[in-house]
Every structure is written in C-alpha cells, then in structure tokens.
Amino acid sequence: MGIAERRERERQEAQGRILDAARELFVAHGYEAVSMRQIAERAEYSPAALYFHFEDKKALFRALCEQDFRALAQRFQGVAGIADPLQRLAEIGRAYADFALRHPNHYRLMFMAPKPMGASESLLERNNPDEDAYAFLLRAVKDAWSAGCFRPELNDPELIAQTLWASIHGVVSLHIVKREEDEWIDWRSPAEAVELMTAATLRGLARGRR
Amino acid sequence: MGIAERRERERQEAQGRILDAARELFVAHGYEAVSMRQIAERAEYSPAALYFHFEDKKALFRALCEQDFRALAQRFQGVAGIADPLQRLAEIGRAYADFALRHPNHYRLMFMAPKPMGASESLLERNNPDEDAYAFLLRAVKDAWSAGCFRPELNDPELIAQTLWASIHGVVSLHIVKREEDEWIDWRSPAEAVELMTAATLRGLARGRR
DNA sequence: ACCTAAACTGAACGTTGTTCAGTAACCGGA
DNA sequence: TCCGGTTACTGAACAACGTTCAGTTTAGGT
C-alpha cells in the first residue's frame, strides 16, 4: 500500500515548490518586500493555496529559517576538526562571517528580523552541535575553557560564547545594514573588520602573555 | 511683519504634533506595525494631511531618526571630559549600550532598520563630534592612538573605531532581537555582556603587558 | 455507485501607503 | 472692499497587501 507514501511525497513536493519560490524572492528582496501573491505566482499556485500548506506568511518564513540554521550548523562542521581550541574559535568566527556576508538576506531573516520568529517550535535538535550552531560554538568555548585558555577570572563559558558571537554579529550586521548608501562613514571592508575583531576579542579573553 | 514668522511657527507646531504622535507609536510598536492612519488619528489630522508635511512614511521616520542621532550625540557629551583615552572609550561604550537598551525601538529604527534610511540627506553636521556620534567615537580613538595606547601594528584609527562600535552594537542588537521569547539560549544579562565585551576588546587592542 | 477527505481556486474582506480633486482660511495688492 | 493666490487641510478613491471562505475538482475507500 504505497499510496499514502505517494500522497505524502506529493505533499512535500508541493511544499518544496512553494518554499523554493519563497526563498528566491525573500533572498532577493527581503521579507517585507515580498508578497504572498508573488510567491504564489512564481510557484504556480493561487495565493490561497499557500495557506493550505503553511499557516501564514510568518510560518512560511520560519520554515525557510530552519533550513538556513541547519545550513549554518553544517557549515561549522568544516572547522570541527581543528585541534587547538582558540584557533578553532577563530575559524568559527570566520565561517560565521563568511556565511552572513555571502547570504546577507538570509542572515537578516535569521538574526536581524524584528518579529516573525516568534512562537517558534523548531524541530531542530537543540544542544546537538551537529544541528545547533550555538551549541557548536558553546562546545568550542568549553573546550578552550577546560584547556585553560582563558583568563582565570572568566568562569562563565556561556557568557564568553555569547560575547564572541555578539562580536562577529556586530561586524556583519552593521555592514549588512549600512552597506547600502552610507557615504557618511568611510567603511573598512568587512573582512578586515572580522579579522581585527577576532584577534582583539580572543587576545582580550585569552590568558597569558601575548 | 511677524506674520511670516507666525506661519512658520504654526507649520512647525503642526509638524511637531505629527512627529510626537509618530514617535510614541513607533517606539511602542515598531516601524512596520504602525500605519499612517494611526499616526494621523493620534495627531488629530486626516491621513492625507501627513503627506502635506512629510513626503512619505519613510521621510517621517527619517525625521525622527535625526532627533535620535542628535540625542545620542548629546548623551556622549557626558563622557567627553574623561582624560584617559582608554577609559573614555570604555565609557563611550557603556553610554552607547545604555542608550540602546533604554530605547530599543529607537535603536532598532536607527541601526537595525532594513531600508528606510536610504537617500538620506541629513542636516546633521558630519564630522562635528558635538552632533555626530561616530565622529565623537573616532576622535576618542584617535586620541588614544596618538597617545600610543594601541598595539604598534594597529595603524588605522578608523578601523579601530568601527571595530569598537561593532562590538557593542553586536551585544545590544542581539539582545534587542532575541530578548523576546527565545528560551533556546540561556542569555546572560546585556550589562554583563557589555562589560565583558569592552574589557576584552580594549585589552585585546591595547599595547603593553596587561 | 456513493461518500469522504485532500488539494486547490475565485472572489471577497479589511487594511495598508499614497494620490488627487476640492475647499476653507488667510494675506497682499488693487 | 473685493480679488487672486498661496497655505493647510479633507474625503474619497486607488492599487496592493495578508488572509478567509464558500465552493469545485480529484482520488481512494467502502
């Protein structure tokens, strides 16, 4: 009786078409600028059909975000093998910034969006470093902490992880927002800023003579 | 002939009523959630009247932002007198974070808003530290740089200033976005994060043994 | 052959930003 | 004093938005 499976497969194919259409438009123009009607037209459905597969625009957006979070976590797997904890942290920062600057609209939806992540019941496994990027960072920090890499008065790995995250997030989010038409400030390249930021924070947090 | 002055005064009073109404609503609910009709009703005008005084919703928003930028620059005046350049930088960071966390919706409009700052022809004086908060920060960085506070390989005050700005922006913007319903991560208080961030970056950038 | 449920459509509702023709009030010149 | 024109404003409308709902088609189980 493979007919239930076929129905389920067709259902997911339809959802996939909608998600693909939505992704292209969101990434190109951002959340607010894309309408459900545009998504529907590109996916070759009527606007109302989207509401059969997704509760509303926010839910559709949230489904895309989950894919993105998974992609980021997967990106981190590339640096999981680095033995030296501090060097691994530096590479995590670089990978994160690279992801953010390569997909600025994704990033905006993931970490700079005002609301629509609200009431999220994600099906990502939390605390699993393979799927949860924050858990991956936290583990690297804990490794470094256990190895005595940090200054002795720093005894809260969670705070350290959040600070490191915030440092790179600050660089990339500022660049994403201000990148367009802001001759007000003579911006340095994000790559330079990321390098200086990781060097500064890690040196500032690390124990020992420089 | 004081009649032209009176007309001008009435014009500004009307604009002030609109700006006040818009400010309250924007600060309470954010840019997207507030409609021109709501602003008009609170200001006791017809919706169309707003378009006589402001070109569109973005322009109205921009006018508010300019007030906010001025307020931030004024806030910085409170720490202008600190002699030690590094300590002054630390206090600038604290003042900035305090401003951001006290007025999160203002901050969102100023530094996390997707677009509507576009094509801005602000009438703020650039490069004047009394009105331009970035110029104020940059001057403090240059003071510290001239005094030889930074590591010898750091020879770009602009890059240093942008990095310091990004570090605090990262902490506060992440907290503003994630503050609401995100039990996913066990967030530390923003005050703790700001303290650790300023300590880490300044120590990481500063010359000399710790 | 009938019935139920799934997948989808067309048309509508209320709200959004914005425009436009029209109007009332005021002031300077005749 | 009346006239003409600018200034400030309104009411109604437009297109587009997210969303809903009453139907219609299609397919499978009985």
mmCIF file of N, CA and C (backbone and C1' of nucleotides) in Angstrom, chain A residues 17-19 21-23 25-26 30-62 64, chain C residues 9 11-12, chain D residues 16-20:
data_model
loop_
_atom_site.group_PDB
_atom_site.id
_atom_site.type_symbol
_atom_site.label_atom_id
_atom_site.label_comp_id
_atom_site.label_asym_id
_atom_site.label_seq_id
_atom_site.Cartn_x
_atom_site.Cartn_y
_atom_site.Cartn_z
ATOM 1 N N ARG A 17 7.997 23.265 -3.790
ATOM 2 C CA ARG A 17 7.880 24.287 -4.826
ATOM 3 C C ARG A 17 7.620 25.661 -4.210
ATOM 4 N N ILE A 18 6.736 25.670 -3.212
ATOM 5 C CA ILE A 18 6.424 26.946 -2.563
ATOM 6 C C ILE A 18 7.645 27.487 -1.826
ATOM 7 N N LEU A 19 8.316 26.604 -1.102
ATOM 8 C CA LEU A 19 9.496 27.053 -0.351
ATOM 9 C C LEU A 19 10.576 27.584 -1.287
ATOM 10 N N ALA A 21 10.215 28.912 -4.271
ATOM 11 C CA ALA A 21 9.806 30.223 -4.788
ATOM 12 C C ALA A 21 9.998 31.293 -3.717
ATOM 13 N N ALA A 22 9.557 30.985 -2.512
ATOM 14 C CA ALA A 22 9.668 31.960 -1.430
ATOM 15 C C ALA A 22 11.136 32.283 -1.146
ATOM 16 N N ARG A 23 11.963 31.281 -1.128
ATOM 17 C CA ARG A 23 13.390 31.503 -0.831
ATOM 18 C C ARG A 23 14.015 32.470 -1.829
ATOM 19 N N LEU A 25 12.661 34.703 -3.707
ATOM 20 C CA LEU A 25 12.157 36.066 -3.590
ATOM 21 C C LEU A 25 12.628 36.727 -2.303
ATOM 22 N N PHE A 26 12.564 35.995 -1.195
ATOM 23 C CA PHE A 26 12.990 36.579 0.075
ATOM 24 C C PHE A 26 14.462 36.961 0.031
ATOM 25 N N GLY A 30 14.076 40.553 0.420
ATOM 26 C CA GLY A 30 13.782 40.733 1.837
ATOM 27 C C GLY A 30 12.343 40.391 2.185
ATOM 28 N N TYR A 31 12.103 40.240 3.476
ATOM 29 C CA TYR A 31 10.816 39.727 3.944
ATOM 30 C C TYR A 31 9.651 40.643 3.598
ATOM 31 N N GLU A 32 9.783 41.888 3.939
ATOM 32 C CA GLU A 32 8.646 42.802 3.817
ATOM 33 C C GLU A 32 8.291 43.077 2.363
ATOM 34 N N ALA A 33 9.296 43.046 1.493
ATOM 35 C CA ALA A 33 9.072 43.461 0.111
ATOM 36 C C ALA A 33 8.440 42.369 -0.736
ATOM 37 N N VAL A 34 8.336 41.171 -0.197
ATOM 38 C CA VAL A 34 7.797 40.055 -0.979
ATOM 39 C C VAL A 34 6.376 39.747 -0.514
ATOM 40 N N SER A 35 5.460 39.620 -1.473
ATOM 41 C CA SER A 35 4.068 39.356 -1.108
ATOM 42 C C SER A 35 3.727 37.886 -1.347
ATOM 43 N N MET A 36 2.730 37.438 -0.631
ATOM 44 C CA MET A 36 2.261 36.075 -0.808
ATOM 45 C C MET A 36 1.799 35.836 -2.245
ATOM 46 N N ARG A 37 1.236 36.858 -2.855
ATOM 47 C CA ARG A 37 0.792 36.710 -4.242
ATOM 48 C C ARG A 37 1.973 36.473 -5.180
ATOM 49 N N GLN A 38 3.068 37.185 -4.940
ATOM 50 C CA GLN A 38 4.254 36.982 -5.778
ATOM 51 C C GLN A 38 4.799 35.564 -5.625
ATOM 52 N N ILE A 39 4.844 35.113 -4.380
ATOM 53 C CA ILE A 39 5.324 33.752 -4.132
ATOM 54 C C ILE A 39 4.423 32.754 -4.850
ATOM 55 N N ALA A 40 3.114 32.969 -4.700
ATOM 56 C CA ALA A 40 2.157 32.044 -5.317
ATOM 57 C C ALA A 40 2.326 32.005 -6.833
ATOM 58 N N GLU A 41 2.481 33.168 -7.440
ATOM 59 C CA GLU A 41 2.613 33.208 -8.893
ATOM 60 C C GLU A 41 3.865 32.466 -9.339
ATOM 61 N N ARG A 42 4.972 32.688 -8.633
ATOM 62 C CA ARG A 42 6.218 32.031 -9.023
ATOM 63 C C ARG A 42 6.134 30.521 -8.813
ATOM 64 N N ALA A 43 5.379 30.109 -7.795
ATOM 65 C CA ALA A 43 5.240 28.679 -7.533
ATOM 66 C C ALA A 43 4.116 28.060 -8.366
ATOM 67 N N GLU A 44 3.449 28.879 -9.153
ATOM 68 C CA GLU A 44 2.342 28.427 -9.998
ATOM 69 C C GLU A 44 1.190 27.848 -9.186
ATOM 70 N N TYR A 45 0.810 28.612 -8.169
ATOM 71 C CA TYR A 45 -0.374 28.268 -7.381
ATOM 72 C C TYR A 45 -1.219 29.531 -7.226
ATOM 73 N N SER A 46 -2.434 29.343 -6.764
ATOM 74 C CA SER A 46 -3.229 30.500 -6.375
ATOM 75 C C SER A 46 -2.758 30.955 -4.993
ATOM 76 N N PRO A 47 -2.921 32.237 -4.704
ATOM 77 C CA PRO A 47 -2.487 32.732 -3.389
ATOM 78 C C PRO A 47 -3.055 31.904 -2.246
ATOM 79 N N ALA A 48 -4.304 31.508 -2.371
ATOM 80 C CA ALA A 48 -4.938 30.783 -1.264
ATOM 81 C C ALA A 48 -4.293 29.425 -1.020
ATOM 82 N N ALA A 49 -3.702 28.855 -2.070
ATOM 83 C CA ALA A 49 -3.108 27.520 -1.904
ATOM 84 C C ALA A 49 -1.984 27.529 -0.873
ATOM 85 N N LEU A 50 -1.255 28.658 -0.792
ATOM 86 C CA LEU A 50 -0.152 28.728 0.176
ATOM 87 C C LEU A 50 -0.668 28.494 1.596
ATOM 88 N N TYR A 51 -1.901 28.936 1.829
ATOM 89 C CA TYR A 51 -2.449 28.842 3.170
ATOM 90 C C TYR A 51 -2.942 27.439 3.486
ATOM 91 N N PHE A 52 -3.007 26.623 2.472
ATOM 92 C CA PHE A 52 -3.290 25.214 2.755
ATOM 93 C C PHE A 52 -2.033 24.522 3.282
ATOM 94 N N HIS A 53 -0.873 24.936 2.811
ATOM 95 C CA HIS A 53 0.388 24.280 3.193
ATOM 96 C C HIS A 53 1.088 24.957 4.365
ATOM 97 N N PHE A 54 0.860 26.254 4.521
ATOM 98 C CA PHE A 54 1.507 26.983 5.615
ATOM 99 C C PHE A 54 0.475 27.867 6.287
ATOM 100 N N GLU A 55 0.617 28.003 7.596
ATOM 101 C CA GLU A 55 -0.404 28.727 8.330
ATOM 102 C C GLU A 55 -0.502 30.182 7.861
ATOM 103 N N ASP A 56 0.627 30.835 7.724
ATOM 104 C CA ASP A 56 0.622 32.209 7.224
ATOM 105 C C ASP A 56 2.020 32.555 6.733
ATOM 106 N N LYS A 57 2.214 33.828 6.423
ATOM 107 C CA LYS A 57 3.495 34.249 5.848
ATOM 108 C C LYS A 57 4.644 33.994 6.820
ATOM 109 N N LYS A 58 4.413 34.243 8.092
ATOM 110 C CA LYS A 58 5.451 34.039 9.089
ATOM 111 C C LYS A 58 5.875 32.574 9.158
ATOM 112 N N ALA A 59 4.890 31.691 9.106
ATOM 113 C CA ALA A 59 5.198 30.261 9.193
ATOM 114 C C ALA A 59 6.025 29.821 7.992
ATOM 115 N N LEU A 60 5.692 30.355 6.837
ATOM 116 C CA LEU A 60 6.464 30.031 5.637
ATOM 117 C C LEU A 60 7.907 30.504 5.812
ATOM 118 N N PHE A 61 8.025 31.714 6.293
ATOM 119 C CA PHE A 61 9.348 32.279 6.549
ATOM 120 C C PHE A 61 10.131 31.435 7.559
ATOM 121 N N ARG A 62 9.414 30.982 8.590
ATOM 122 C CA ARG A 62 10.072 30.210 9.641
ATOM 123 C C ARG A 62 10.611 28.889 9.093
ATOM 124 N N LEU A 64 11.718 28.396 6.138
ATOM 125 C CA LEU A 64 12.962 28.707 5.439
ATOM 126 C C LEU A 64 14.105 28.911 6.423
ATOM 127 P P DT C 9 -4.557 26.399 -7.451
ATOM 128 O "O5'" DT C 9 -6.047 26.911 -7.589
ATOM 129 C "C5'" DT C 9 -6.924 26.297 -8.523
ATOM 130 C "C4'" DT C 9 -8.258 27.032 -8.555
ATOM 131 C "C3'" DT C 9 -8.136 28.542 -8.746
ATOM 132 O "O3'" DT C 9 -9.002 28.954 -9.788
ATOM 133 C "C1'" DT C 9 -9.443 28.066 -6.820
ATOM 134 P P DA C 11 -13.503 35.130 -10.183
ATOM 135 O "O5'" DA C 11 -14.000 35.591 -8.731
ATOM 136 C "C5'" DA C 11 -15.107 34.930 -8.125
ATOM 137 C "C4'" DA C 11 -15.356 35.506 -6.739
ATOM 138 C "C3'" DA C 11 -15.314 37.037 -6.670
ATOM 139 O "O3'" DA C 11 -16.420 37.497 -5.930
ATOM 140 C "C1'" DA C 11 -13.862 36.120 -5.058
ATOM 141 P P DA C 12 -16.826 39.075 -5.874
ATOM 142 O "O5'" DA C 12 -16.458 39.446 -4.367
ATOM 143 C "C5'" DA C 12 -17.154 38.793 -3.332
ATOM 144 C "C4'" DA C 12 -16.323 38.807 -2.065
ATOM 145 C "C3'" DA C 12 -16.065 40.189 -1.472
ATOM 146 O "O3'" DA C 12 -16.982 40.421 -0.408
ATOM 147 C "C1'" DA C 12 -14.154 38.731 -1.320
ATOM 148 P P DA D 16 -1.467 47.001 -8.513
ATOM 149 O "O5'" DA D 16 -1.028 46.440 -7.084
ATOM 150 C "C5'" DA D 16 -0.019 47.126 -6.351
ATOM 151 C "C4'" DA D 16 -0.045 46.624 -4.931
ATOM 152 C "C3'" DA D 16 -0.064 45.091 -4.801
ATOM 153 O "O3'" DA D 16 1.068 44.665 -4.046
ATOM 154 C "C1'" DA D 16 -1.714 46.104 -3.407
ATOM 155 P P DC D 17 1.374 43.151 -3.759
ATOM 156 O "O5'" DC D 17 0.881 42.972 -2.263
ATOM 157 C "C5'" DC D 17 1.543 43.715 -1.238
ATOM 158 C "C4'" DC D 17 0.769 43.593 0.052
ATOM 159 C "C3'" DC D 17 0.436 42.167 0.451
ATOM 160 O "O3'" DC D 17 1.520 41.633 1.185
ATOM 161 C "C1'" DC D 17 -1.412 43.664 0.825
ATOM 162 P P DG D 18 1.567 40.040 1.320
ATOM 163 O "O5'" DG D 18 0.552 39.761 2.509
ATOM 164 C "C5'" DG D 18 0.878 40.238 3.804
ATOM 165 C "C4'" DG D 18 -0.209 39.839 4.785
ATOM 166 C "C3'" DG D 18 -0.378 38.330 4.958
ATOM 167 O "O3'" DG D 18 -0.654 38.041 6.316
ATOM 168 C "C1'" DG D 18 -2.387 39.282 4.131
ATOM 169 P P DT D 19 -0.814 36.524 6.785
ATOM 170 O "O5'" DT D 19 -2.382 36.277 6.562
ATOM 171 C "C5'" DT D 19 -3.309 37.151 7.211
ATOM 172 C "C4'" DT D 19 -4.719 36.801 6.788
ATOM 173 C "C3'" DT D 19 -5.068 35.303 6.849
ATOM 174 O "O3'" DT D 19 -6.020 35.114 7.886
ATOM 175 C "C1'" DT D 19 -5.953 36.370 4.915
ATOM 176 P P DT D 20 -6.598 33.652 8.188
ATOM 177 O "O5'" DT D 20 -7.993 33.713 7.440
ATOM 178 C "C5'" DT D 20 -8.850 34.812 7.675
ATOM 179 C "C4'" DT D 20 -10.167 34.612 6.941
ATOM 180 C "C3'" DT D 20 -10.754 33.201 7.035
ATOM 181 O "O3'" DT D 20 -12.152 33.317 7.244
ATOM 182 C "C1'" DT D 20 -10.516 33.802 4.774
#
